mmCIF file of C-alpha atoms and ligand atoms in Angstrom:
data_model
loop_
_atom_site.group_PDB
_atom_site.id
_atom_site.type_symbol
_atom_site.label_atom_id
_atom_site.label_comp_id
_atom_site.label_asym_id
_atom_site.label_seq_id
_atom_site.Cartn_x
_atom_site.Cartn_y
_atom_site.Cartn_z
ATOM 1 C CA MET A 6 -70.326 -24.862 -31.469
ATOM 2 C CA GLU A 7 -66.980 -26.123 -30.002
ATOM 3 C CA TRP A 8 -66.877 -29.588 -31.602
ATOM 4 C CA VAL A 9 -68.094 -30.978 -34.809
ATOM 5 C CA PHE A 10 -67.835 -34.915 -34.612
ATOM 6 C CA LEU A 11 -67.952 -36.650 -38.044
ATOM 7 C CA GLU A 12 -68.234 -40.454 -38.934
ATOM 8 C CA GLU A 13 -66.572 -39.757 -42.305
ATOM 9 C CA THR A 14 -65.456 -36.686 -44.342
ATOM 10 C CA ASP A 15 -63.050 -36.099 -47.215
ATOM 11 C CA SER A 16 -60.759 -33.857 -45.009
ATOM 12 C CA THR A 17 -61.348 -32.438 -41.571
ATOM 13 C CA ASN A 18 -59.039 -29.549 -42.661
ATOM 14 C CA ARG A 19 -61.502 -28.740 -45.662
ATOM 15 C CA VAL A 20 -64.398 -28.714 -43.233
ATOM 16 C CA ALA A 21 -62.607 -26.520 -40.662
ATOM 17 C CA LYS A 22 -61.573 -24.006 -43.424
ATOM 18 C CA GLU A 23 -65.378 -23.855 -44.528
ATOM 19 C CA LEU A 24 -66.275 -23.206 -40.834
ATOM 20 C CA ALA A 25 -63.593 -20.687 -40.453
ATOM 21 C CA ARG A 26 -64.870 -18.849 -43.565
ATOM 22 C CA GLN A 27 -68.343 -18.879 -41.893
ATOM 23 C CA GLY A 28 -67.035 -17.153 -38.712
ATOM 24 C CA ALA A 29 -66.501 -20.181 -36.449
ATOM 25 C CA PRO A 30 -64.584 -19.030 -33.437
ATOM 26 C CA HIS A 31 -61.030 -19.596 -32.139
ATOM 27 C CA GLY A 32 -60.934 -23.200 -30.839
ATOM 28 C CA THR A 33 -63.667 -24.758 -32.880
ATOM 29 C CA ALA A 34 -62.585 -28.295 -33.588
ATOM 30 C CA VAL A 35 -63.372 -31.056 -36.123
ATOM 31 C CA LEU A 36 -62.865 -34.676 -35.369
ATOM 32 C CA ALA A 37 -63.504 -37.456 -37.810
ATOM 33 C CA LYS A 38 -63.454 -41.279 -37.596
ATOM 34 C CA ARG A 39 -61.989 -41.558 -41.103
ATOM 35 C CA GLN A 40 -61.178 -39.385 -44.160
ATOM 36 C CA THR A 41 -61.586 -40.302 -47.798
ATOM 37 C CA ALA A 42 -59.193 -37.523 -48.873
ATOM 38 C CA GLY A 43 -56.903 -36.615 -46.045
ATOM 39 C CA ARG A 44 -54.381 -34.004 -46.889
ATOM 40 C CA GLY A 45 -50.769 -34.008 -46.024
ATOM 41 C CA ARG A 46 -48.048 -31.411 -46.560
ATOM 42 C CA LEU A 47 -46.644 -30.678 -49.904
ATOM 43 C CA GLY A 48 -49.745 -31.743 -51.784
ATOM 44 C CA ARG A 49 -49.469 -35.432 -50.634
ATOM 45 C CA GLN A 50 -52.322 -37.707 -49.370
ATOM 46 C CA PHE A 51 -52.600 -38.677 -45.826
ATOM 47 C CA PHE A 52 -53.763 -42.191 -45.465
ATOM 48 C CA SER A 53 -56.754 -42.041 -43.023
ATOM 49 C CA PRO A 54 -58.712 -45.317 -42.622
ATOM 50 C CA GLU A 55 -60.843 -45.897 -39.392
ATOM 51 C CA GLY A 56 -58.477 -46.398 -36.299
ATOM 52 C CA GLY A 57 -56.822 -43.161 -36.393
ATOM 53 C CA LEU A 58 -57.116 -39.678 -34.948
ATOM 54 C CA TYR A 59 -58.089 -36.981 -37.599
ATOM 55 C CA LEU A 60 -58.472 -33.591 -35.891
ATOM 56 C CA SER A 61 -58.648 -30.056 -37.227
ATOM 57 C CA VAL A 62 -58.603 -27.124 -34.954
ATOM 58 C CA ILE A 63 -59.313 -23.409 -35.976
ATOM 59 C CA LEU A 64 -56.934 -20.931 -34.194
ATOM 60 C CA ARG A 65 -57.462 -17.103 -34.687
ATOM 61 C CA PRO A 66 -53.851 -16.077 -33.521
ATOM 62 C CA GLN A 67 -53.334 -12.726 -32.202
ATOM 63 C CA CYS A 68 -49.673 -12.888 -32.888
ATOM 64 C CA PRO A 69 -47.813 -11.051 -35.771
ATOM 65 C CA VAL A 70 -48.180 -12.906 -39.135
ATOM 66 C CA GLU A 71 -44.457 -13.783 -38.965
ATOM 67 C CA ASP A 72 -45.005 -15.670 -35.799
ATOM 68 C CA ARG A 73 -47.455 -17.988 -37.584
ATOM 69 C CA ALA A 74 -44.702 -20.406 -38.557
ATOM 70 C CA LEU A 75 -44.273 -21.249 -34.884
ATOM 71 C CA ILE A 76 -47.818 -22.851 -34.811
ATOM 72 C CA THR A 77 -46.663 -25.970 -36.527
ATOM 73 C CA PRO A 78 -43.961 -26.956 -34.039
ATOM 74 C CA MET A 79 -46.098 -25.691 -31.199
ATOM 75 C CA ALA A 80 -48.857 -28.284 -32.445
ATOM 76 C CA ALA A 81 -46.204 -31.046 -32.563
ATOM 77 C CA VAL A 82 -45.362 -30.352 -28.867
ATOM 78 C CA ALA A 83 -49.112 -30.308 -28.126
ATOM 79 C CA VAL A 84 -49.602 -33.726 -29.549
ATOM 80 C CA TYR A 85 -46.510 -34.998 -27.606
ATOM 81 C CA ARG A 86 -47.904 -33.723 -24.416
ATOM 82 C CA ALA A 87 -51.427 -35.193 -24.876
ATOM 83 C CA LEU A 88 -49.775 -38.731 -25.925
ATOM 84 C CA MET A 89 -47.603 -38.598 -22.861
ATOM 85 C CA GLU A 90 -50.433 -37.588 -20.593
ATOM 86 C CA ASP A 91 -53.106 -39.950 -21.865
ATOM 87 C CA LEU A 92 -51.027 -43.060 -23.069
ATOM 88 C CA CYS A 93 -47.468 -42.671 -21.554
ATOM 89 C CA ILE A 94 -46.254 -42.665 -25.181
ATOM 90 C CA ALA A 95 -43.319 -40.422 -26.168
ATOM 91 C CA PRO A 96 -42.948 -39.801 -29.841
ATOM 92 C CA ARG A 97 -40.154 -37.801 -31.209
ATOM 93 C CA ILE A 98 -40.411 -35.019 -33.656
ATOM 94 C CA LYS A 99 -38.847 -34.899 -37.091
ATOM 95 C CA TRP A 100 -38.496 -31.191 -38.059
ATOM 96 C CA VAL A 101 -40.740 -29.704 -38.476
ATOM 97 C CA ASN A 102 -44.098 -31.409 -38.114
ATOM 98 C CA ASP A 103 -43.661 -35.200 -38.138
ATOM 99 C CA LEU A 104 -44.202 -37.394 -35.155
ATOM 100 C CA TYR A 105 -41.978 -40.410 -35.164
ATOM 101 C CA ILE A 106 -41.542 -43.835 -33.123
ATOM 102 C CA GLY A 107 -38.206 -45.117 -33.914
ATOM 103 C CA ASP A 108 -37.643 -44.629 -37.608
ATOM 104 C CA LYS A 109 -41.417 -44.751 -38.635
ATOM 105 C CA LYS A 110 -43.892 -42.158 -38.890
ATOM 106 C CA LEU A 111 -46.765 -42.086 -36.338
ATOM 107 C CA GLY A 112 -48.412 -38.929 -37.426
ATOM 108 C CA GLY A 113 -48.129 -35.459 -38.846
ATOM 109 C CA ILE A 114 -49.441 -31.873 -38.750
ATOM 110 C CA LEU A 115 -50.756 -29.780 -41.702
ATOM 111 C CA CYS A 116 -51.267 -26.094 -40.910
ATOM 112 C CA GLU A 117 -53.219 -24.154 -43.517
ATOM 113 C CA GLY A 118 -54.026 -20.427 -43.417
ATOM 114 C CA CYS A 119 -57.605 -19.238 -44.072
ATOM 115 C CA GLY A 120 -57.979 -15.341 -43.932
ATOM 116 C CA ASP A 121 -56.988 -14.534 -40.352
ATOM 117 C CA ALA A 122 -57.579 -18.110 -39.063
ATOM 118 C CA VAL A 123 -55.014 -21.044 -39.167
ATOM 119 C CA ILE A 124 -56.394 -24.504 -39.517
ATOM 120 C CA VAL A 125 -54.107 -27.007 -37.645
ATOM 121 C CA GLY A 126 -54.741 -30.480 -38.791
ATOM 122 C CA ILE A 127 -53.549 -33.493 -36.956
ATOM 123 C CA GLY A 128 -53.395 -37.082 -37.962
ATOM 124 C CA ILE A 129 -52.276 -39.935 -35.713
ATOM 125 C CA ASN A 130 -52.165 -43.598 -36.527
ATOM 126 C CA LEU A 131 -53.664 -45.276 -33.406
ATOM 127 C CA TYR A 132 -54.332 -48.681 -34.789
ATOM 128 C CA THR A 133 -52.843 -50.510 -37.633
ATOM 129 C CA PRO A 134 -55.501 -50.892 -40.480
ATOM 130 C CA GLU A 135 -56.525 -54.156 -41.562
ATOM 131 C CA GLY A 136 -54.023 -55.369 -44.210
ATOM 132 C CA GLY A 137 -51.415 -52.925 -42.775
ATOM 133 C CA PHE A 138 -50.098 -49.607 -44.180
ATOM 134 C CA PRO A 139 -49.586 -49.224 -47.840
ATOM 135 C CA ALA A 140 -45.918 -50.543 -48.618
ATOM 136 C CA ASP A 141 -44.835 -47.019 -49.674
ATOM 137 C CA ILE A 142 -45.708 -45.639 -46.392
ATOM 138 C CA PRO A 143 -43.143 -46.153 -43.627
ATOM 139 C CA ALA A 144 -45.809 -45.666 -40.857
ATOM 140 C CA VAL A 145 -46.405 -47.151 -37.383
ATOM 141 C CA ALA A 146 -49.475 -47.098 -35.236
ATOM 142 C CA LEU A 147 -49.704 -47.037 -31.416
ATOM 143 C CA ASP A 148 -51.762 -50.131 -31.234
ATOM 144 C CA PRO A 149 -52.818 -49.915 -27.738
ATOM 145 C CA TRP A 150 -55.092 -52.394 -25.963
ATOM 146 C CA PRO A 151 -58.489 -52.278 -27.647
ATOM 147 C CA GLY A 152 -60.631 -49.626 -25.768
ATOM 148 C CA LEU A 153 -57.600 -48.188 -24.089
ATOM 149 C CA VAL A 154 -57.625 -44.934 -26.197
ATOM 150 C CA ASP A 155 -60.416 -42.612 -25.703
ATOM 151 C CA VAL A 156 -60.137 -40.695 -28.936
ATOM 152 C CA ARG A 157 -62.383 -37.781 -27.924
ATOM 153 C CA GLU A 158 -60.318 -37.457 -24.725
ATOM 154 C CA LEU A 159 -57.124 -37.492 -26.551
ATOM 155 C CA ALA A 160 -58.413 -34.861 -29.145
ATOM 156 C CA THR A 161 -59.670 -32.796 -26.265
ATOM 157 C CA ASP A 162 -56.322 -32.793 -24.559
ATOM 158 C CA ILE A 163 -54.485 -31.941 -27.836
ATOM 159 C CA ARG A 164 -57.075 -29.174 -28.375
ATOM 160 C CA ASN A 165 -56.529 -27.758 -24.992
ATOM 161 C CA TYR A 166 -52.669 -27.722 -25.380
ATOM 162 C CA LEU A 167 -53.098 -25.897 -28.695
ATOM 163 C CA LEU A 168 -55.125 -23.299 -27.035
ATOM 164 C CA ASP A 169 -52.894 -22.774 -24.082
ATOM 165 C CA PRO A 170 -49.363 -23.966 -25.031
ATOM 166 C CA GLY A 171 -47.185 -21.949 -22.781
ATOM 167 C CA PRO A 172 -43.457 -22.173 -23.575
ATOM 168 C CA PHE A 173 -42.662 -24.932 -25.868
ATOM 169 C CA LEU A 174 -39.251 -24.186 -27.605
ATOM 170 C CA ARG A 175 -37.161 -26.085 -25.039
ATOM 171 C CA GLU A 176 -39.421 -29.098 -25.279
ATOM 172 C CA TYR A 177 -39.299 -29.013 -28.982
ATOM 173 C CA ARG A 178 -35.585 -29.000 -29.084
ATOM 174 C CA SER A 179 -35.165 -31.773 -26.782
ATOM 175 C CA LEU A 180 -37.819 -33.814 -28.837
ATOM 176 C CA CYS A 181 -36.394 -33.216 -32.310
ATOM 177 C CA LEU A 182 -34.744 -36.232 -33.647
ATOM 178 C CA THR A 183 -33.521 -34.546 -36.582
ATOM 179 C CA VAL A 184 -30.663 -32.534 -34.811
ATOM 180 C CA GLY A 185 -27.300 -34.295 -34.823
ATOM 181 C CA LYS A 186 -28.241 -36.488 -37.801
ATOM 182 C CA ASN A 187 -27.151 -36.569 -41.556
ATOM 183 C CA VAL A 188 -29.907 -35.438 -43.482
ATOM 184 C CA THR A 189 -31.238 -34.759 -47.122
ATOM 185 C CA VAL A 190 -32.686 -31.315 -47.525
ATOM 186 C CA HIS A 191 -35.408 -31.043 -50.216
ATOM 187 C CA PRO A 192 -35.805 -27.369 -50.650
ATOM 188 C CA VAL A 193 -39.033 -25.927 -52.055
ATOM 189 C CA GLN A 194 -37.026 -24.840 -55.207
ATOM 190 C CA GLY A 195 -33.877 -26.498 -56.336
ATOM 191 C CA GLU A 196 -32.194 -29.869 -56.040
ATOM 192 C CA PRO A 197 -31.968 -31.886 -52.847
ATOM 193 C CA TYR A 198 -28.643 -31.808 -51.138
ATOM 194 C CA ALA A 199 -26.894 -33.612 -48.222
ATOM 195 C CA ALA A 200 -26.167 -31.718 -44.970
ATOM 196 C CA ARG A 201 -25.857 -32.151 -41.202
ATOM 197 C CA ALA A 202 -28.515 -30.952 -39.167
ATOM 198 C CA LEU A 203 -26.837 -28.741 -36.244
ATOM 199 C CA GLU A 204 -29.528 -27.307 -34.036
ATOM 200 C CA ILE A 205 -33.037 -25.711 -33.743
ATOM 201 C CA ASP A 206 -32.733 -21.823 -33.384
ATOM 202 C CA HIS A 207 -34.876 -19.562 -31.338
ATOM 203 C CA ARG A 208 -37.517 -19.402 -34.196
ATOM 204 C CA CYS A 209 -37.707 -23.063 -34.594
ATOM 205 C CA ARG A 210 -35.852 -23.091 -37.725
ATOM 206 C CA LEU A 211 -33.313 -25.922 -38.527
ATOM 207 C CA VAL A 212 -29.734 -24.830 -38.858
ATOM 208 C CA VAL A 213 -27.707 -27.233 -41.096
ATOM 209 C CA GLU A 214 -24.076 -27.460 -42.054
ATOM 210 C CA ARG A 215 -23.661 -27.819 -45.959
ATOM 211 C CA ASP A 216 -20.155 -28.080 -47.256
ATOM 212 C CA GLY A 217 -18.700 -26.163 -44.331
ATOM 213 C CA HIS A 218 -21.359 -23.512 -44.151
ATOM 214 C CA ARG A 219 -24.266 -22.918 -41.976
ATOM 215 C CA GLU A 220 -27.709 -22.546 -43.387
ATOM 216 C CA THR A 221 -30.999 -21.814 -41.622
ATOM 217 C CA LEU A 222 -34.059 -23.512 -42.959
ATOM 218 C CA ASP A 223 -37.532 -22.236 -42.262
ATOM 219 C CA SER A 224 -39.397 -24.328 -44.840
ATOM 220 C CA GLY A 225 -38.867 -27.295 -47.098
ATOM 221 C CA GLU A 226 -38.630 -31.051 -46.371
ATOM 222 C CA VAL A 227 -35.751 -32.591 -44.613
ATOM 223 C CA SER A 228 -35.459 -36.347 -44.522
ATOM 224 C CA VAL A 229 -33.255 -38.079 -42.057
ATOM 225 C CA ARG A 230 -30.734 -40.701 -42.966
ATOM 226 C CA PHE A 231 -31.376 -42.946 -40.122
HETATM 227 C C1 LIG B 28 -48.454 -34.602 -43.127
HETATM 228 O O1 LIG B 28 -47.821 -35.718 -42.430
HETATM 229 O O2 LIG B 28 -47.985 -34.422 -44.198
HETATM 230 C C2 LIG B 28 -49.466 -33.928 -42.421
HETATM 231 C C3 LIG B 28 -50.740 -34.813 -42.282
HETATM 232 C C4 LIG B 28 -51.845 -34.093 -41.660
HETATM 233 C C5 LIG B 28 -53.022 -34.933 -41.647
HETATM 234 C C6 LIG B 28 -54.229 -34.431 -40.934
HETATM 235 S S1 LIG B 28 -55.502 -35.434 -40.618
HETATM 236 C C7 LIG B 28 -56.571 -34.273 -40.124
HETATM 237 C C8 LIG B 28 -56.281 -33.130 -40.969
HETATM 238 N N1 LIG B 28 -57.143 -33.195 -42.165
HETATM 239 C C9 LIG B 28 -56.460 -33.282 -43.238
HETATM 240 O O3 LIG B 28 -56.795 -33.522 -44.413
HETATM 241 N N2 LIG B 28 -55.184 -33.468 -42.871
HETATM 242 C C10 LIG B 28 -54.934 -33.233 -41.653
#
């Protein structure tokens, strides 16, 4: 079974995890038209009404465990490539996993481990929902001409890039909107602090300058002061 298509589910990541536990192979993908409990990073919810792309792909990577951190940035580049190819739309990437158009979020990526598998969950706002996005979500949708987006084709292209990404670091660096900006770092533990984003290193970590010192971040949340 390569694909599972659902009208509605709580979370495609939850379904994909269950399939991974049952032994579903590398590349199995779950695509839903809407989610009732879409999950975002850091325990947040991901608003998932009809009109978006909600995709989870099971990967069974052969790489060392420490390289798994590269899957999230690789997935961001996979989404960029598919959006460019299918719709000529070029989002940028806010480190490490958010897709942006201008200063608004177009979508996000949530990678979750499950035994030897990694579930790559991708949400993209294709159409603005009736009534708009909730006021507390600075989100944007692509809103292409109705019928222009073939969601299954877009999902297939994303999956293909996930399964065969090739080199992606250079692309990631050129797409990352965070570098060069003043940012607020929200560490997993401790108080938020102001910094300046300097570069993406060879492991896709964010190097920042804080009070004249360089720090390398491999996790946590960084908000950009646009
Ligand atoms: C984020 O922006 O914090 C990550 C959002 C990831 C949302 C996607 S939608 C498909 C998959 N299923 C989920 O429950 N979450 C991910």
